[in-house]
XYZ file of C-alpha atoms in Angstrom:
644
model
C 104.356 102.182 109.487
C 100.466 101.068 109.801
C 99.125 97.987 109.516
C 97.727 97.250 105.722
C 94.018 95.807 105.316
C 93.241 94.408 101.551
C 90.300 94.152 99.325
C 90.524 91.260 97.094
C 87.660 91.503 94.959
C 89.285 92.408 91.620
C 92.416 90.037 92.518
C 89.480 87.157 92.739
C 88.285 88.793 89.467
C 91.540 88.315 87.920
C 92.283 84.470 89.086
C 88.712 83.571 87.690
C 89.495 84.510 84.739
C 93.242 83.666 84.278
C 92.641 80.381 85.243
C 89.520 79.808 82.091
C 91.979 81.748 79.677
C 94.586 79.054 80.499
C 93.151 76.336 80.166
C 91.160 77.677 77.228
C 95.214 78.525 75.785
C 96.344 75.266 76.619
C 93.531 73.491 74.672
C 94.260 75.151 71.369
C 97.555 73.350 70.623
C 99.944 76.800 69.631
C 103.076 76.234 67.731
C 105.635 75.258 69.077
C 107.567 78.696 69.210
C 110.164 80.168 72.476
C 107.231 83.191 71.642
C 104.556 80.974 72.433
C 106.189 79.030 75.431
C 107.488 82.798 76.724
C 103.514 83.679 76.621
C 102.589 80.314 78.228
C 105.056 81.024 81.141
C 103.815 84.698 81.588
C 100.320 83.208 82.197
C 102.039 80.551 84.962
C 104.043 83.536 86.618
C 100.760 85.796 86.599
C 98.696 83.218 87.900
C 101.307 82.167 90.649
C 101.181 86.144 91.486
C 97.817 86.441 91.800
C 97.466 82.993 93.885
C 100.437 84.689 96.215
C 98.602 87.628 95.933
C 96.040 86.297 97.860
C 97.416 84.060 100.209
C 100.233 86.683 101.296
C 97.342 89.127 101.816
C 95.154 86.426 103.961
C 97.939 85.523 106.233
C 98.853 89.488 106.298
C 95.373 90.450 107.473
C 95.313 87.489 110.151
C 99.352 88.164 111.164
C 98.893 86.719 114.832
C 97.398 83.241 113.831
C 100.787 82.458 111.627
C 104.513 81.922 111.901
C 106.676 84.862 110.184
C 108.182 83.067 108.201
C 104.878 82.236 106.290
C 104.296 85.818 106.315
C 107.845 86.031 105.112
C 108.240 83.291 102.192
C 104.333 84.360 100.954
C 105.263 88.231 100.156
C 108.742 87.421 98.550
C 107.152 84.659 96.291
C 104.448 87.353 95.025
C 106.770 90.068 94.374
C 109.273 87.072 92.599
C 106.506 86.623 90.331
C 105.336 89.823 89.676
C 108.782 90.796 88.491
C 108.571 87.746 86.504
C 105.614 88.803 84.988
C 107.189 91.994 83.491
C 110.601 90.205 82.937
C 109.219 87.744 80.731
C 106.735 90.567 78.917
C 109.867 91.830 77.879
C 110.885 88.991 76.400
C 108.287 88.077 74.660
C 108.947 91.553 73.278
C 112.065 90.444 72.044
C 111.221 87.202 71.076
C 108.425 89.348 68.703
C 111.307 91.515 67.248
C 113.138 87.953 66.991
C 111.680 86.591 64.169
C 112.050 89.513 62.295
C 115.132 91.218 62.822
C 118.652 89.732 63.041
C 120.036 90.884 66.477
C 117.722 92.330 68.815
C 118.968 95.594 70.960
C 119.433 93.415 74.229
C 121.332 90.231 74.841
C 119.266 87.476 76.922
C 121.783 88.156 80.298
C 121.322 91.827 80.024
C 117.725 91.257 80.498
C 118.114 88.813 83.381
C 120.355 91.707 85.519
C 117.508 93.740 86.973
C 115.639 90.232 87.642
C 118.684 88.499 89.363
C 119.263 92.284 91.738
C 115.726 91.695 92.493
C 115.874 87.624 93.549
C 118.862 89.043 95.567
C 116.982 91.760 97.387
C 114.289 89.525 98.052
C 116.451 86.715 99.483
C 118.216 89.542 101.647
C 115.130 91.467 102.775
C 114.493 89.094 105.542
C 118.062 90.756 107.083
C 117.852 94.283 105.234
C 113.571 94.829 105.680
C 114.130 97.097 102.178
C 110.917 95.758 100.473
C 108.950 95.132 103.602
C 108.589 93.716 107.183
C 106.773 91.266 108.546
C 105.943 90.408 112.608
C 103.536 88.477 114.567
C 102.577 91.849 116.258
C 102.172 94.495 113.148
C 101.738 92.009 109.819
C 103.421 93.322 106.686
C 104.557 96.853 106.686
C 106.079 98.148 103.986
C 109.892 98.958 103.733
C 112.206 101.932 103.543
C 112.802 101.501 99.419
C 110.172 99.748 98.471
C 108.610 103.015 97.084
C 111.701 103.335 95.246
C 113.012 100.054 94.136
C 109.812 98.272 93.018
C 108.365 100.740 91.053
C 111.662 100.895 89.730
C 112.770 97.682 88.620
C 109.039 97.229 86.962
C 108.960 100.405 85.059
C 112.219 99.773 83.771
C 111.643 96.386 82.731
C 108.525 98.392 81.148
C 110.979 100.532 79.189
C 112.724 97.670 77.806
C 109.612 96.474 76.264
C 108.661 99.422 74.746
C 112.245 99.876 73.501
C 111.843 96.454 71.681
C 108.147 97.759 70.617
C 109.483 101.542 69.108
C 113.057 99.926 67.468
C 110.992 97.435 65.996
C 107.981 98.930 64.804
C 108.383 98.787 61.182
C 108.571 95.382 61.938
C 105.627 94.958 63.316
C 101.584 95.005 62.239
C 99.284 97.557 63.837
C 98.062 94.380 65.388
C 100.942 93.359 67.054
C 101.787 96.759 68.259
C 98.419 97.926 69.277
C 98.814 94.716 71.796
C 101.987 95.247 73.440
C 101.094 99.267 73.775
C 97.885 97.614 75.459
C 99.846 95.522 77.880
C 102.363 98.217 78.768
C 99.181 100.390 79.511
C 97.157 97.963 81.719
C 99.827 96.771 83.758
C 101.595 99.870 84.385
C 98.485 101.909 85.030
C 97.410 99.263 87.746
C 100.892 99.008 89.286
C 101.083 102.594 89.566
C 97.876 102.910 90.914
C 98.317 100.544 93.840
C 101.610 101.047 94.732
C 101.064 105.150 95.177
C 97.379 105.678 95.752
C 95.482 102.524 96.664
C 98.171 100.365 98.542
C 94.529 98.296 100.199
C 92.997 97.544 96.398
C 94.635 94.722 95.066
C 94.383 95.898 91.026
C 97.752 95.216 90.103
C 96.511 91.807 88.662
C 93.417 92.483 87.125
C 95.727 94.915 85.280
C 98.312 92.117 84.203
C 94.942 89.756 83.499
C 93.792 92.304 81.018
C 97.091 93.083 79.403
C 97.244 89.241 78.459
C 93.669 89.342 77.381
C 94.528 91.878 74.907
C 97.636 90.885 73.736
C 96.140 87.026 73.079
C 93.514 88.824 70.821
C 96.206 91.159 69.089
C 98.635 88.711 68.205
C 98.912 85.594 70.644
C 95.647 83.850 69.024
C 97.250 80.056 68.069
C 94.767 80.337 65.237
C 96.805 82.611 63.293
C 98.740 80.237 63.148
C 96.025 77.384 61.524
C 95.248 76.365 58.129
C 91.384 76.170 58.313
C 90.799 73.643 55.986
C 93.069 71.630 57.754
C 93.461 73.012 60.590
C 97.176 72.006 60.856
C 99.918 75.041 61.137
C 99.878 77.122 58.280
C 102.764 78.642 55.882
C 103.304 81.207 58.120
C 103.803 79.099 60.729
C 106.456 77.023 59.231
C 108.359 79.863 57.774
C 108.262 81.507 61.714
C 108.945 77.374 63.158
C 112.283 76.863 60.600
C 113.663 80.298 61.044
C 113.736 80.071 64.994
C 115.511 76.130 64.306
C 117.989 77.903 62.122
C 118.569 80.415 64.612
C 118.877 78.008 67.523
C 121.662 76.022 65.470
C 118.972 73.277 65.194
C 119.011 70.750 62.459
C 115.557 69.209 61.891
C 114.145 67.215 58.676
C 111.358 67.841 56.112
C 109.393 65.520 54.256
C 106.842 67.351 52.086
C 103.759 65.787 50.375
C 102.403 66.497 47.281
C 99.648 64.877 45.273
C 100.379 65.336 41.289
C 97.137 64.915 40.122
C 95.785 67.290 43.111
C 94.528 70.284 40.345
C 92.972 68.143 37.915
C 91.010 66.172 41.013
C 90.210 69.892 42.184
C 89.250 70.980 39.376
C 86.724 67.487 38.683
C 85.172 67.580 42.396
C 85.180 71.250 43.590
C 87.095 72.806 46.438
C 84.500 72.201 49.505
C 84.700 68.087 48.778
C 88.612 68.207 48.403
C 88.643 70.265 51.707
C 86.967 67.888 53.201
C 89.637 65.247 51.721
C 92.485 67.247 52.760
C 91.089 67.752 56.809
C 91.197 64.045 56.821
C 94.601 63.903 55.415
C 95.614 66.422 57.953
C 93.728 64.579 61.320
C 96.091 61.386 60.183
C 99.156 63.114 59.837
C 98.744 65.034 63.246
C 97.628 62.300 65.163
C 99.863 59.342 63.667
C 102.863 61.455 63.610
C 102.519 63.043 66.902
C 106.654 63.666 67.414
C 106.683 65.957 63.905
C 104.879 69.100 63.701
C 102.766 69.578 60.545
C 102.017 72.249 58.017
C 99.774 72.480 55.261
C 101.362 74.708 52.947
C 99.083 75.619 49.677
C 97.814 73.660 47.021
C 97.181 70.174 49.201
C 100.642 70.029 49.951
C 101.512 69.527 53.565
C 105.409 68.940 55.509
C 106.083 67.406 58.490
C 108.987 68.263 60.446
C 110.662 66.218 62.276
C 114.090 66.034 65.096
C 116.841 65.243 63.156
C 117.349 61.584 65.002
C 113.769 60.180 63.386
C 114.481 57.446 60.642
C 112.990 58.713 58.166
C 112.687 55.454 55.776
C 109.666 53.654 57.514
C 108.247 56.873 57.583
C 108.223 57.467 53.401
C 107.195 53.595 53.850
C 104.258 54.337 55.902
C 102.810 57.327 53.867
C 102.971 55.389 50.334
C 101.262 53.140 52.396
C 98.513 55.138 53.073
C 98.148 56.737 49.789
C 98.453 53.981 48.190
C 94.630 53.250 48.320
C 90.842 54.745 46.781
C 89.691 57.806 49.415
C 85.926 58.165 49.363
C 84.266 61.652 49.172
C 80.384 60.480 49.448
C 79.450 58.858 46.723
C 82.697 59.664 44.550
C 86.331 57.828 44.576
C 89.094 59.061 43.929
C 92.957 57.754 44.319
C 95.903 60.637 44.689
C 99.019 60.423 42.850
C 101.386 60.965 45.798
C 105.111 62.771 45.417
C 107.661 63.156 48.504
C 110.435 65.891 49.279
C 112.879 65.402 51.725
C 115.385 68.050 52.911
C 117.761 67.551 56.060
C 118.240 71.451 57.569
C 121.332 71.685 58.787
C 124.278 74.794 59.412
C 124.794 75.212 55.931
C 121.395 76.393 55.308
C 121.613 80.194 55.881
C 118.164 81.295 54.966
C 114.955 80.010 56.461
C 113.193 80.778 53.068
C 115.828 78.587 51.029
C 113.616 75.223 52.924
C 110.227 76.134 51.909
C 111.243 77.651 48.232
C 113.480 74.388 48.078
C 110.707 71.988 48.894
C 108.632 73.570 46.309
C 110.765 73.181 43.782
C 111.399 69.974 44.880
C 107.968 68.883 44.661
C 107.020 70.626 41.694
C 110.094 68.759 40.090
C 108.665 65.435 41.567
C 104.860 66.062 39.786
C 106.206 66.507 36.691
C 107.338 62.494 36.398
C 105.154 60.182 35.743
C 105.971 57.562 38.423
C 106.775 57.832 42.218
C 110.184 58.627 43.243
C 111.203 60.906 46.082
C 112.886 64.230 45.569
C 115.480 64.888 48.207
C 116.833 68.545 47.797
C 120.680 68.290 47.582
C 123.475 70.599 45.907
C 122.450 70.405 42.449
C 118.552 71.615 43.023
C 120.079 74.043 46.126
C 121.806 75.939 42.954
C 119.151 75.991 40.914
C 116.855 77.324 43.660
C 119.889 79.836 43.958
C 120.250 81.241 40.460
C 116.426 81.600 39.696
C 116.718 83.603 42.743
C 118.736 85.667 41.299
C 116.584 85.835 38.084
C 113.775 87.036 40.265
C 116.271 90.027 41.530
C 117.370 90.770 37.530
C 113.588 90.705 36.967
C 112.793 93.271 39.382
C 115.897 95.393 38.685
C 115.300 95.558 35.011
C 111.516 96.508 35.725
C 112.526 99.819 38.029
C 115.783 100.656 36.112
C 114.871 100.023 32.641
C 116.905 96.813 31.752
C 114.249 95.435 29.627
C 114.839 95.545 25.710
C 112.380 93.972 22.800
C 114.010 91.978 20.289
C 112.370 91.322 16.981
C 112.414 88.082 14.540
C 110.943 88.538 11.199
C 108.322 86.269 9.958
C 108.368 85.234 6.696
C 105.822 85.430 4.016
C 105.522 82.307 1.806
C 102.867 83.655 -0.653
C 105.262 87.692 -1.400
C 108.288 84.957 -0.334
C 108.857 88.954 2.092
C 109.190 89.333 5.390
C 105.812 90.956 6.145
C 105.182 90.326 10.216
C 107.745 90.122 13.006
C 107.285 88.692 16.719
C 108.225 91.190 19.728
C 110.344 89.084 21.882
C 111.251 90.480 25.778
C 114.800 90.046 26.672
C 116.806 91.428 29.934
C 120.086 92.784 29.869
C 120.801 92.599 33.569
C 124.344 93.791 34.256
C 125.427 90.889 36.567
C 123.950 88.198 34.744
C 124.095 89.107 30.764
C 121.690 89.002 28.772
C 118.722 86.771 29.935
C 116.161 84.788 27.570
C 112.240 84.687 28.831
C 112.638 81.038 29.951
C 114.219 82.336 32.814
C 112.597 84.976 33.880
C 108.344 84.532 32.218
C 107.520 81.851 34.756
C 108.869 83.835 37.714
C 107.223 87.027 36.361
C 104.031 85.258 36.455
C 103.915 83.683 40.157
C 105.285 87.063 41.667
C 102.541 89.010 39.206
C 105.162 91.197 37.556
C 104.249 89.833 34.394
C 101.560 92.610 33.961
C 103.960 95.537 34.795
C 106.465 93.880 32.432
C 103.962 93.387 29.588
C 103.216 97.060 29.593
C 106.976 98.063 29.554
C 106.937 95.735 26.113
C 104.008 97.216 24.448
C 105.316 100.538 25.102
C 107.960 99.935 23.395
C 106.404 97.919 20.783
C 104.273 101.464 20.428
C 107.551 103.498 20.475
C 108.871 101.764 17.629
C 105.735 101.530 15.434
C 105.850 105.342 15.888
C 109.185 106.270 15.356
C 109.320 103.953 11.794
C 107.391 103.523 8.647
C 106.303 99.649 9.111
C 104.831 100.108 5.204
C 108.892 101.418 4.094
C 109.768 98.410 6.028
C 107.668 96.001 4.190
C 106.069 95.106 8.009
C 102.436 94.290 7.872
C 102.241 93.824 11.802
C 103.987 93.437 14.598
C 102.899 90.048 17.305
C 103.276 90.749 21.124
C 102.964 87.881 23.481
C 100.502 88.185 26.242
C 100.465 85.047 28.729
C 97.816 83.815 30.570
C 97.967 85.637 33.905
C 97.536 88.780 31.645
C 94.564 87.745 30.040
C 92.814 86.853 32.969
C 93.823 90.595 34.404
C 90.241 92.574 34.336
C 91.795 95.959 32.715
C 93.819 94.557 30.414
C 92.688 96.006 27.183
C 91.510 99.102 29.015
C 95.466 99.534 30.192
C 96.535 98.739 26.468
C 94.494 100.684 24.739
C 95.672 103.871 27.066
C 99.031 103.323 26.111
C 98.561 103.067 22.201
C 96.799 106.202 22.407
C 99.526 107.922 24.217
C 102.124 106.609 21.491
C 99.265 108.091 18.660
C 99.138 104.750 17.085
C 96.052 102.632 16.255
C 96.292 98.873 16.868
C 95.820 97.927 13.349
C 99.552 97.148 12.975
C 99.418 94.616 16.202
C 99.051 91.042 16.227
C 98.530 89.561 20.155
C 99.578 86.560 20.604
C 97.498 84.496 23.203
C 99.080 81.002 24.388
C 96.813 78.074 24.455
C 96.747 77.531 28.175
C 95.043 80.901 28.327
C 91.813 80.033 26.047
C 90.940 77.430 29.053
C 88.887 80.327 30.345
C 86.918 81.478 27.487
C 84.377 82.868 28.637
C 86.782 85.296 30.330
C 88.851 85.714 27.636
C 85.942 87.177 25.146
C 85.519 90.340 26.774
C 88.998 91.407 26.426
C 89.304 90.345 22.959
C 86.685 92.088 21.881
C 87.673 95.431 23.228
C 91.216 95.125 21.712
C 89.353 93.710 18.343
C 87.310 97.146 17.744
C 90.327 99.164 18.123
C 92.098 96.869 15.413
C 93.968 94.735 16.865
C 93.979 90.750 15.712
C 94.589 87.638 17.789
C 97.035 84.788 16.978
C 96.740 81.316 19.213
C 100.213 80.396 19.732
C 102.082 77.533 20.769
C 98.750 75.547 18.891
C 100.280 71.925 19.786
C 101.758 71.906 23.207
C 98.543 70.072 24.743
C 96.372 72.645 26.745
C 93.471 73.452 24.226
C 91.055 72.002 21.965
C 89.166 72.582 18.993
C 86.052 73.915 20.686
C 88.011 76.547 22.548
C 90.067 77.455 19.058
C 86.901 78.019 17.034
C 84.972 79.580 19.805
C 87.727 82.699 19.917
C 88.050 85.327 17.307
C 91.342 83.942 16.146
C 92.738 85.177 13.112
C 95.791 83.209 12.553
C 97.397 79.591 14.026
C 101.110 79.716 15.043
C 101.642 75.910 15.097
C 104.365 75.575 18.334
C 108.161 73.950 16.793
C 107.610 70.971 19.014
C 105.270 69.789 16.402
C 107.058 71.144 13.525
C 110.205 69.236 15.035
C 108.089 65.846 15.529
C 107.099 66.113 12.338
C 110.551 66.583 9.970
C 112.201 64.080 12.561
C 109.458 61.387 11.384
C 108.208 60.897 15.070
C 104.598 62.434 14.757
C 102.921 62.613 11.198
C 99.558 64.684 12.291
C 100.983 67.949 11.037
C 99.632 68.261 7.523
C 96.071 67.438 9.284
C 96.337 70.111 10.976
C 97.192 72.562 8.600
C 94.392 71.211 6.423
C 91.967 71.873 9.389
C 92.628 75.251 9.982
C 93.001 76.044 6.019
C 89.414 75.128 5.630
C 88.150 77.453 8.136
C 89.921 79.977 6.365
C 92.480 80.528 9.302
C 96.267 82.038 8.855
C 99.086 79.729 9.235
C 102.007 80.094 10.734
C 104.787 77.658 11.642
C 107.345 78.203 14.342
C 110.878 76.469 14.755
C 111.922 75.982 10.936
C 115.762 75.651 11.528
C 116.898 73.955 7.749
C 115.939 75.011 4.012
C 114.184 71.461 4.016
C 111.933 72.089 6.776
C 110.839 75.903 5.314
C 110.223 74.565 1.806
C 108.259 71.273 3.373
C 106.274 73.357 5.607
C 105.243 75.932 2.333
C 104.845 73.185 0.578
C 102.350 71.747 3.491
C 99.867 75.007 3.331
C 101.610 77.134 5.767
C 101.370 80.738 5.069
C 104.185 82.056 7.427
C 107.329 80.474 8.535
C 109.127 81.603 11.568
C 112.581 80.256 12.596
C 116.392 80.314 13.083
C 117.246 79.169 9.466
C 115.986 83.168 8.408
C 117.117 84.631 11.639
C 116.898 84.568 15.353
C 115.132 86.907 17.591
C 117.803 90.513 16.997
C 117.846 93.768 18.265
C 115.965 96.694 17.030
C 119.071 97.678 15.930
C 119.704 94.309 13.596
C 116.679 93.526 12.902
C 116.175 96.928 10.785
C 119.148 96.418 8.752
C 117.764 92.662 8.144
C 114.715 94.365 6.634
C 116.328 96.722 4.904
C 119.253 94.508 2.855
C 115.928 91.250 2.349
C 113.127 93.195 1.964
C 114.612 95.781 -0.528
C 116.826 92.996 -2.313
C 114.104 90.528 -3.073
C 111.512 93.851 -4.514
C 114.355 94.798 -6.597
């Protein structure tokens, strides 16, 4: 066995710039994640190699000036934490397939075996000289298996990392696996190297140095995890933070903030002066509640988490506190209208989605009143959170298996006293749930942007049924089909519609859209589309005229045909609560617009609403919303009865 002679210039290389990346890690505040402290101790163990590196090498080269047992303790210490190195790459590999997947391939001790045989060869080598030897007379010499069991032990620890990497990979981004490919290739190429043909270049590190590089750019960057307006954790972050709690059998708490006038200040001062609000919001609550970690969700809504043994009291004290005051954006003031959530995570909580979706809920609840009061999620919103879920899974089933069905109610005509016009109404018929109305399933439809896929499947077979009967046999003068505002503001819209009514070989003169007033906020948007659909026939009603979101300027300014006054103001009206119906009417009669009046329920209201000016009434007391089906024979025995 010769003596070995080293060159350290890439090993210096390597400690240069381990030593900047750490500190440059350290400084960037990462979540709190076992990922991120895994990474964090790979840098420690790969910087403790290459310092051992070095030192084992000096007092190698100049054997005769030190005791053996320096020589000794500084070669097992560097081959300790090279091991480490690729021990703990692999589990950072599992930590990665972690968050994603339910039960990784490997336990936690069956990853520690091949590191604890290792630790036990290295305490024994001093006895067994299996690594290497060590003397005063011939330095370090290597042993009879070290070509056999260090390569070994760190290309099967290798293995186990790619295993992770290839079970995993649908898992995982491009990203994240073009990273841990890159590590696996750096270090093991280096190793290899050294150990078989350059034993006197010390590359193994500059290899590991380089793998970490990579992998921090890949997926290991803590800004991925920052909001940048804020730069607090992002929603990402806290869906990765909770699920690892819930895994760990942690309970934690969650207090979420929520302004309730937050869009109407957004929309009155512009997004780059409420950034600048919400960055100062965020600085406070990072550095005042430095034993919580915080999130800004969406929407200037933020959560703090804290350990389940924080009071939590003085802490909701504190914050209305705070709020409770005028914030200064230059020259403007403004004051925020601020809502709490609370949530206590505990065992019972199975799914690390159920805390954010719950919070949500719970603050949307909380903006809707009109005073302060904090929204703690318990049983009663837990179930609700649970059964729209499942309206979100009927949704989606009835949109890829068909379970969507149009129901009709008949409109009638006060001036032919006929029913002349009928309103397309979507209904689900999910076979779990029943039959499901579009309160429960509209508002979902929109937020997930199925709304557009589902408004197609109901003009098709608005078309289908306009071409398989005689609407002028029928006494039908059009049909009304609802499109809500997501829909409108969708840029092919009337292109898509228009497509389909020619496939069906009908013209659009028999079709009525109905446009809700929270969708003629964007008009300008809105005029396009309209047009289109106009020169192919179609009209335009504004529905739901009443329920607060419009104004005259944006009625007249629209190529509105017809008003369908909402029931809310119909009720107000015949229950004496709100007398500013028959203005109304009167104001759209004189600019020559169609009238039509939803939610008649009672012969009184129908005859006082004709009576008022309207020209249509729509409501239970002639029929509810029926099936195809129903609504056919309805036509047939009214319409045919009153022409007799």
């Amino acid at each position: 066995m010769e003596n070995m002679i080293w060159d350290a210039r890439y090993e210096l290389t390597a400690l240069i710039m381990l030593i900047l990346f750490l500190v440059f890690y350290q400084l960037q505040r990462s979540l709190p994640l076992k990922k991120n402290r895994v990474f964090m101790g790979m840098l420690v163990a790969e910087l403790s190699c290459i310092l051992w590196d070095l030192i084992a090498s000096y007092i190698s080269t100049w054997h005769m000036r030190y005791p053996t047992w320096m020589l000794e303790i500084s070669n097992m210490l560097y081959f300790l934490f090279l091991i480490s190195v690729y021990y703990l790459f692999s589990v950072y590999c599992r930590c990665t397939a972690r968050e994603r997947a339910a039960d990784p391939i490997l336990r936690w001790w069956q990853l520690r075996v091949p590191l604890w045989f290792a630790i036990a060869v290295l305490i024994s080598n001093p006895w067994t000289k299996a690594i290497y030897d060590v003397s005063r007379e011939n330095g370090y010499v290597r042993g009879w298996m070290y070509y056999y069991l260090i390569p070994a032990i760190l290309i099967l620890y290798t293995v186990i990392s790619l295993a992770f990497v290839l079970y995993y990979r649908k898992y995982l981004s491009i990203r994240e696996k073009g990273g841990l490919y890159a590590f696996v290739i750096c270090t093991m190429l280096t190793s290899m190297l050294q150990i078989y043909f350059f034993p006197y270049l010390l590359i193994t590190n500059i290899g590991l140095s380089t793998g970490v590089a990579i992998n921090y750019l890949a997926m290991q960057n803590p800004e991925f995890d920052k909001d940048r307006k804020t730069r607090n954790y992002n929603l990402e972050g806290f869906g990765r933070y909770t699920s690892e709690q819930l895994r760990m059998g942690k309970e934690f708490q969650c207090m979420a903030i929520g302004f309730a006038n937050y869009k109407t200040l957004l929309s009155i001062y512009g997004s780059q002066k409420m950034d600048r609000l919400l960055n100062r919001i965020g600085i406070r609550l990072r550095n005042h509640y430095n034993h919580a970690v915080t999130f800004y969700i969406h929407n200037g809504r933020f959560v703090l988490v804290f350990p389940r043994h924080i009071e939590i009291n003085p802490i909701e004290t504190e914050l209305i506190a705070y709020f409770d005051r005028n914030f200064g954006l230059n020259k403007d003031v403004l004051q925020l209208n601020l809502r709490l959530a609370y949530l206590y995570a505990d065992k019972q909580i199975k799914k690390p989605f159920d805390i954010g979706e719950s919070l949500e809920m719970a603050l949307d609840d909380a903006c809707r009143k009109e005073i302060y009061q904090l929204k703690v999620v318990d049983d009663a919103l837990m179930e609700k959170l649970y059964r729209e879920r499942e309206y979100h899974r009927a949704l989606h089933d009835a949109i890829e298996k068909d379970h969507v069905e149009v129901f009709y109610q008949p409109i009638y005509d006060s001036k032919c006293e006929l029913f002349t016009m009928a309103e397309a109404l979507v209904r689900i018929r999910d076979p779990k749930l029943g039959l499901l109305f579009p309160d429960t399933f509209i508002s979902i439809a929109e937020k997930d942007g199925t709304i557009l896929g589902l408004g197609k499947i109901v003009f098709r077979k608005v078309c289908r049924f306009i071409r398989e009967h005689d609407l002028d046999a029928l006494g039908i003068q059009a049909i009304e089909v609802n499109l809500s505002p997501i829909q409108c503001r969708h840029r092919f819209l009337a292109e898509d519609y228009l497509k389909i009514a020619e496939e069906y070989g009908i013209d659009l003169n028999n079709i009525v859209f109905e446009i809700t007033e929270s969708a003629t906020v964007g008009v300008a948007r809105m005029g396009k589309m309209m047009q289109q659909l106009q020169k192919a026939g179609a009209r335009f009603a504004l529905d739901d005229y009443g329920t607060g979101y419009s104004n005259m300027i944006n009625v007249m300014s629209l190529p509105f045909y017809c008003i369908k006054i909402d029931k809310s103001l119909v009720w107000s009206y015949f229950r004496h609560e709100d007398w500013i119906l028959p203005k109304f009417v009167q104001i759209f009669k004189d600019d020559s617009l169609t009238i039509v009046a939803e939610g008649a329920e009672t012969k009184d209201m129908t005859d006082g609403l004709i009576e008022m000016g309207c020209d249509y009434v729509q409501g239970f007391y002639y029929s509810k919303p029926v099936e195809e089906k129903v609504f056919l024979e309805f036509l047939k025995s009214h319409n045919e009865t009153r022409k007799e």
